[in-house]
Coordinates of N, CA and C in Angstrom, one line a residue:
G99 N 110.9 95.6 178.5 CA 109.9 94.7 176.9 C 108.1 93.7 177.6
Q100 N 107.9 93.4 176.9 CA 107.2 93.3 177.1 C 106.3 91.4 178.0
D101 N 105.6 91.2 178.2 CA 105.1 90.1 178.9 C 105.1 89.3 177.9
P102 N 105.9 88.0 177.6 CA 104.9 87.4 176.5 C 103.5 86.6 176.7
A103 N 103.2 86.1 177.6 CA 101.8 86.0 177.8 C 101.0 87.1 176.7
Q104 N 101.1 88.5 177.0 CA 100.5 89.4 177.1 C 100.1 89.2 175.5
N105 N 101.8 89.0 174.2 CA 102.1 89.4 173.3 C 101.3 87.9 172.7
V106 N 101.3 87.4 172.9 CA 100.5 86.0 172.8 C 98.7 86.4 173.1
E107 N 98.1 86.3 173.9 CA 96.9 87.4 174.3 C 96.1 88.0 173.1
S108 N 97.2 89.1 173.2 CA 96.6 90.3 173.3 C 96.9 89.6 170.6
S109 N 97.7 88.7 170.5 CA 97.8 88.5 169.3 C 96.6 87.1 168.4
N110 N 95.6 87.5 168.5 CA 94.4 86.4 168.7 C 94.0 88.0 167.2
C111 N 93.6 86.9 166.1 CA 92.4 87.8 165.2 C 91.6 87.1 164.4
I112 N 91.0 87.0 163.8 CA 90.3 85.9 162.8 C 90.0 87.4 161.4
T113 N 90.6 87.5 161.0 CA 90.0 88.2 159.7 C 89.2 87.1 158.1
L114 N 87.5 87.7 158.1 CA 87.4 87.1 157.8 C 86.7 88.2 156.0
M115 N 86.8 87.7 154.8 CA 86.5 87.3 153.9 C 85.8 87.0 152.6
E116 N 84.9 87.9 152.3 CA 83.5 87.4 152.0 C 83.2 88.2 150.5
E117 N 82.5 87.3 149.1 CA 82.1 88.3 147.9 C 80.6 88.3 148.5
T118 N 80.8 89.8 148.2 CA 78.8 90.3 148.4 C 78.2 90.1 146.9
E119 N 76.9 89.9 147.6 CA 76.0 89.6 145.9 C 75.7 90.5 144.9
E120 N 76.7 92.4 145.8 CA 77.0 92.4 144.1 C 78.6 92.6 143.5
G121 N 79.6 91.4 144.1 CA 80.2 91.2 143.5 C 81.6 91.8 144.4
D122 N 81.0 92.5 145.4 CA 82.7 94.0 146.1 C 82.5 92.5 147.4
L123 N 83.9 93.3 147.6 CA 84.5 92.4 148.7 C 84.6 93.2 150.2
W124 N 84.0 91.9 150.9 CA 83.6 92.0 152.3 C 84.4 92.0 153.5
I125 N 85.2 92.5 154.4 CA 85.9 91.9 155.2 C 86.1 92.6 156.4
S126 N 85.8 91.2 156.9 CA 85.7 92.4 159.2 C 87.9 91.3 159.3
C127 N 87.7 92.3 160.4 CA 88.9 92.1 161.1 C 88.4 92.0 162.9
T128 N 88.4 90.9 163.7 CA 88.2 90.4 164.3 C 89.4 90.3 165.2
M129 N 89.3 91.7 166.9 CA 90.4 90.9 167.4 C 90.1 91.2 169.2
P130 N 89.6 89.6 169.4 CA 89.0 90.0 170.3 C 89.1 89.6 171.6
S131 N 90.7 89.8 171.9 CA 91.6 90.2 173.4 C 92.9 91.6 173.3
I132 N 92.4 92.2 172.4 CA 93.9 92.8 172.0 C 93.4 94.0 173.3
E133 N 94.8 94.1 173.6 CA 95.0 95.3 174.8 C 96.0 96.5 174.6
V134 N 95.4 97.5 174.4 CA 96.3 99.0 174.5 C 96.1 100.0 175.5
G135 N 96.4 100.8 175.2 CA 97.0 101.4 176.4 C 97.0 103.1 175.5
T136 N 96.4 104.0 176.2 CA 96.6 105.1 175.6 C 96.9 106.3 176.7
V137 N 97.3 106.1 178.5 CA 97.7 107.1 179.0 C 98.4 105.7 179.8
G138 N 99.2 106.4 180.8 CA 100.1 106.3 181.2 C 101.7 104.6 180.5
G139 N 102.2 104.1 181.2 CA 103.2 103.1 180.8 C 104.3 104.3 179.8
G140 N 104.6 103.6 178.8 CA 105.5 104.3 177.9 C 104.5 105.0 176.9
T141 N 103.6 104.9 177.0 CA 102.7 106.2 176.2 C 102.7 108.0 176.7
G142 N 104.3 107.7 177.6 CA 105.0 109.0 177.9 C 106.2 109.5 177.6
L143 N 107.0 108.6 176.7 CA 108.3 108.1 175.9 C 108.1 109.2 174.9
P144 N 108.9 109.7 174.2 CA 108.9 110.6 173.3 C 107.8 110.2 171.5
A145 N 108.2 108.8 171.1 CA 108.1 108.4 170.0 C 106.5 107.5 170.1
Q146 N 106.6 107.0 171.3 CA 105.5 106.4 171.4 C 104.1 107.3 171.6
S147 N 104.5 109.0 172.6 CA 103.4 109.5 173.3 C 102.8 110.7 171.1
A148 N 104.4 110.8 170.6 CA 104.0 111.8 169.2 C 103.2 111.7 168.2
C149 N 103.0 109.6 168.5 CA 102.5 108.5 167.4 C 101.0 108.7 168.2
L150 N 101.1 108.3 169.0 CA 99.9 108.4 169.8 C 99.2 109.6 169.2
Q151 N 99.8 110.8 169.4 CA 99.1 112.3 169.4 C 99.5 112.7 167.0
A152 N 99.6 111.9 166.8 CA 99.7 112.1 165.5 C 98.5 110.8 164.9
I153 N 97.5 109.7 165.4 CA 96.0 109.5 164.9 C 95.5 110.0 166.0
G154 N 95.8 110.7 166.8 CA 94.5 111.2 167.9 C 94.2 110.6 167.8
C155 N 95.0 109.3 168.8 CA 94.6 108.8 170.3 C 95.7 108.9 171.3
K156 N 96.1 110.0 171.9 CA 96.8 110.9 173.2 C 95.3 110.6 174.2
G157 N 96.5 110.6 175.4 CA 95.4 110.3 176.3 C 93.7 109.6 176.5
G158 N 93.1 110.0 177.3 CA 92.8 109.2 177.8 C 90.8 109.2 176.6
G159 N 90.3 110.4 176.7 CA 90.1 110.8 174.8 C 88.5 111.5 176.6
K160 N 87.7 112.5 175.6 CA 86.7 112.9 176.9 C 85.5 112.0 177.5
T161 N 85.5 110.5 177.5 CA 85.1 109.9 177.7 C 85.6 108.4 178.2
P162 N 85.4 107.7 179.7 CA 87.2 106.8 180.5 C 87.1 105.9 179.1
G163 N 88.2 105.4 178.9 CA 88.5 104.4 177.4 C 88.1 104.6 175.4
E164 N 87.6 106.3 175.4 CA 87.1 105.8 174.0 C 88.5 106.6 173.7
N165 N 89.1 107.1 173.1 CA 91.1 107.2 173.0 C 91.1 105.2 172.2
A166 N 91.4 104.6 173.7 CA 92.0 103.3 174.2 C 91.0 102.5 172.6
Q167 N 89.6 102.9 172.7 CA 89.0 102.3 171.6 C 89.1 102.5 170.0
Q168 N 89.4 104.0 170.5 CA 90.2 104.0 168.4 C 91.3 103.4 167.9
L169 N 92.2 103.7 169.7 CA 93.6 103.0 168.9 C 93.2 101.7 168.5
A170 N 92.5 101.0 169.0 CA 92.3 99.6 169.0 C 91.8 99.2 167.4
K171 N 91.0 100.1 167.2 CA 90.3 100.3 165.5 C 91.5 100.6 164.8
V172 N 92.4 101.3 164.6 CA 93.4 102.1 164.0 C 94.3 101.1 164.0
I173 N 94.6 99.5 165.0 CA 95.7 98.4 164.8 C 94.6 97.8 163.7
A174 N 93.5 97.4 163.9 CA 92.5 96.3 163.4 C 92.3 97.1 161.8
A175 N 92.6 98.7 161.5 CA 92.4 98.2 160.2 C 93.6 98.2 159.1
A176 N 94.8 98.5 159.8 CA 96.4 98.4 159.4 C 96.7 96.9 159.6
T177 N 95.6 95.8 160.8 CA 95.9 94.6 159.9 C 95.0 94.1 159.0
M178 N 94.2 95.2 159.2 CA 92.6 93.9 158.0 C 94.1 94.6 156.3
A179 N 94.3 95.7 156.7 CA 95.5 96.1 155.6 C 95.9 94.8 155.1
G180 N 97.0 94.8 155.9 CA 97.8 94.2 156.6 C 96.9 92.4 155.6
E181 N 97.1 92.2 155.5 CA 95.7 90.5 155.5 C 95.2 90.9 154.0
L182 N 94.7 92.0 153.9 CA 94.3 91.9 151.9 C 95.5 91.6 151.5
S183 N 96.5 93.5 151.6 CA 98.4 92.6 150.9 C 98.5 91.3 150.5
L184 N 98.5 91.0 152.2 CA 99.4 89.0 151.6 C 98.2 88.4 151.1
L185 N 97.2 88.5 151.0 CA 96.7 87.8 150.0 C 96.1 88.4 148.3
A186 N 96.5 89.4 148.5 CA 96.3 89.8 147.1 C 98.0 89.4 146.4
A187 N 98.7 89.6 146.8 CA 100.1 89.4 146.8 C 100.2 87.7 146.6
L188 N 99.5 86.4 147.5 CA 99.5 85.1 147.2 C 98.3 84.8 146.5
S189 N 96.9 86.0 145.9 CA 96.8 85.4 144.5 C 96.9 85.6 143.2
V190 N 98.4 86.7 143.1 CA 99.1 86.4 142.1 C 100.1 86.3 142.0
N191 N 100.7 85.3 143.0 CA 102.3 85.1 143.3 C 103.2 86.2 142.8
T192 N 102.9 86.8 144.0 CA 104.3 87.9 143.9 C 104.8 87.9 144.7
L193 N 104.9 87.0 146.0 CA 104.9 86.6 147.3 C 106.1 87.0 147.7
V194 N 106.7 86.1 147.0 CA 108.3 85.6 147.0 C 109.1 86.9 146.5
Q195 N 108.4 87.5 145.3 CA 109.3 87.8 143.9 C 109.3 89.7 144.8
A196 N 107.6 89.5 145.8 CA 108.3 91.8 146.4 C 108.8 91.5 147.4
H197 N 109.3 89.8 148.1 CA 109.7 89.4 150.1 C 111.2 89.7 148.9
M198 N 111.7 89.5 148.1 CA 113.3 89.1 147.3 C 113.5 90.7 146.6
Q199 N 112.5 92.2 146.1 CA 112.7 92.7 145.4 C 113.4 93.9 147.0
H200 N 112.2 93.7 147.4 CA 112.9 95.1 148.8 C 113.1 93.8 150.0
N201 N 113.9 93.4 150.2 CA 114.8 92.7 151.1 C 115.9 93.9 151.8
R202 N 116.0 93.6 152.9 CA 116.8 94.9 153.5 C 117.6 94.4 153.2
K203 N 118.4 92.5 153.3 CA 119.6 93.0 153.3 C 119.5 91.9 151.2
P204 N 121.6 93.1 150.9 CA 122.3 91.5 149.8 C 121.7 90.6 149.5
A205 N 121.7 90.0 148.2 CA 121.7 88.9 148.0 C 123.3 88.6 148.3
N206 N 122.3 87.0 148.7 CA 124.1 86.2 149.1 C 124.2 86.3 147.7
K207 N 126.5 86.6 147.1 CA 126.4 86.3 145.9 C 127.8 85.8 146.0
S208 N 128.3 84.9 146.6 CA 129.8 84.0 146.8 C 129.1 83.0 145.7
K209 N 130.1 82.8 145.9 CA 130.6 82.3 144.3 C 130.8 80.2 144.6

C-alpha cells in the first residue's frame, strides 16, 4: 500500500479555466508536488509495466527523469480532462443523472 501522507502530498492540484479574448477556453492544470516513478518499486509488476509501456513511459528514458516527466504530463492531462468533464456535467445539471445512469450498483427497488 501507499503511505497516506504521500497520497495527500501528491494530490495537490490547481486547475484554472479562463475565456480567452477570442472566446476560447484556456485550461491550466498545475500539480506542484506530484510524485511519479517509471523505474523500480512496483513498475516491474506486470500490470504496471504494461501500462507504462503503453503510454511510452517505461524506464528512465534517454536522459534521467525524462519518462517520469512525461508520466507527470500524462497524469496532468487526464486530470484536466476529468475536471473539464465534471464542469461540463455541472453546467448542464446532468452530474447526478449521469451517476445514476452509469452506476455499477442496481437501484434499490425495495417497497
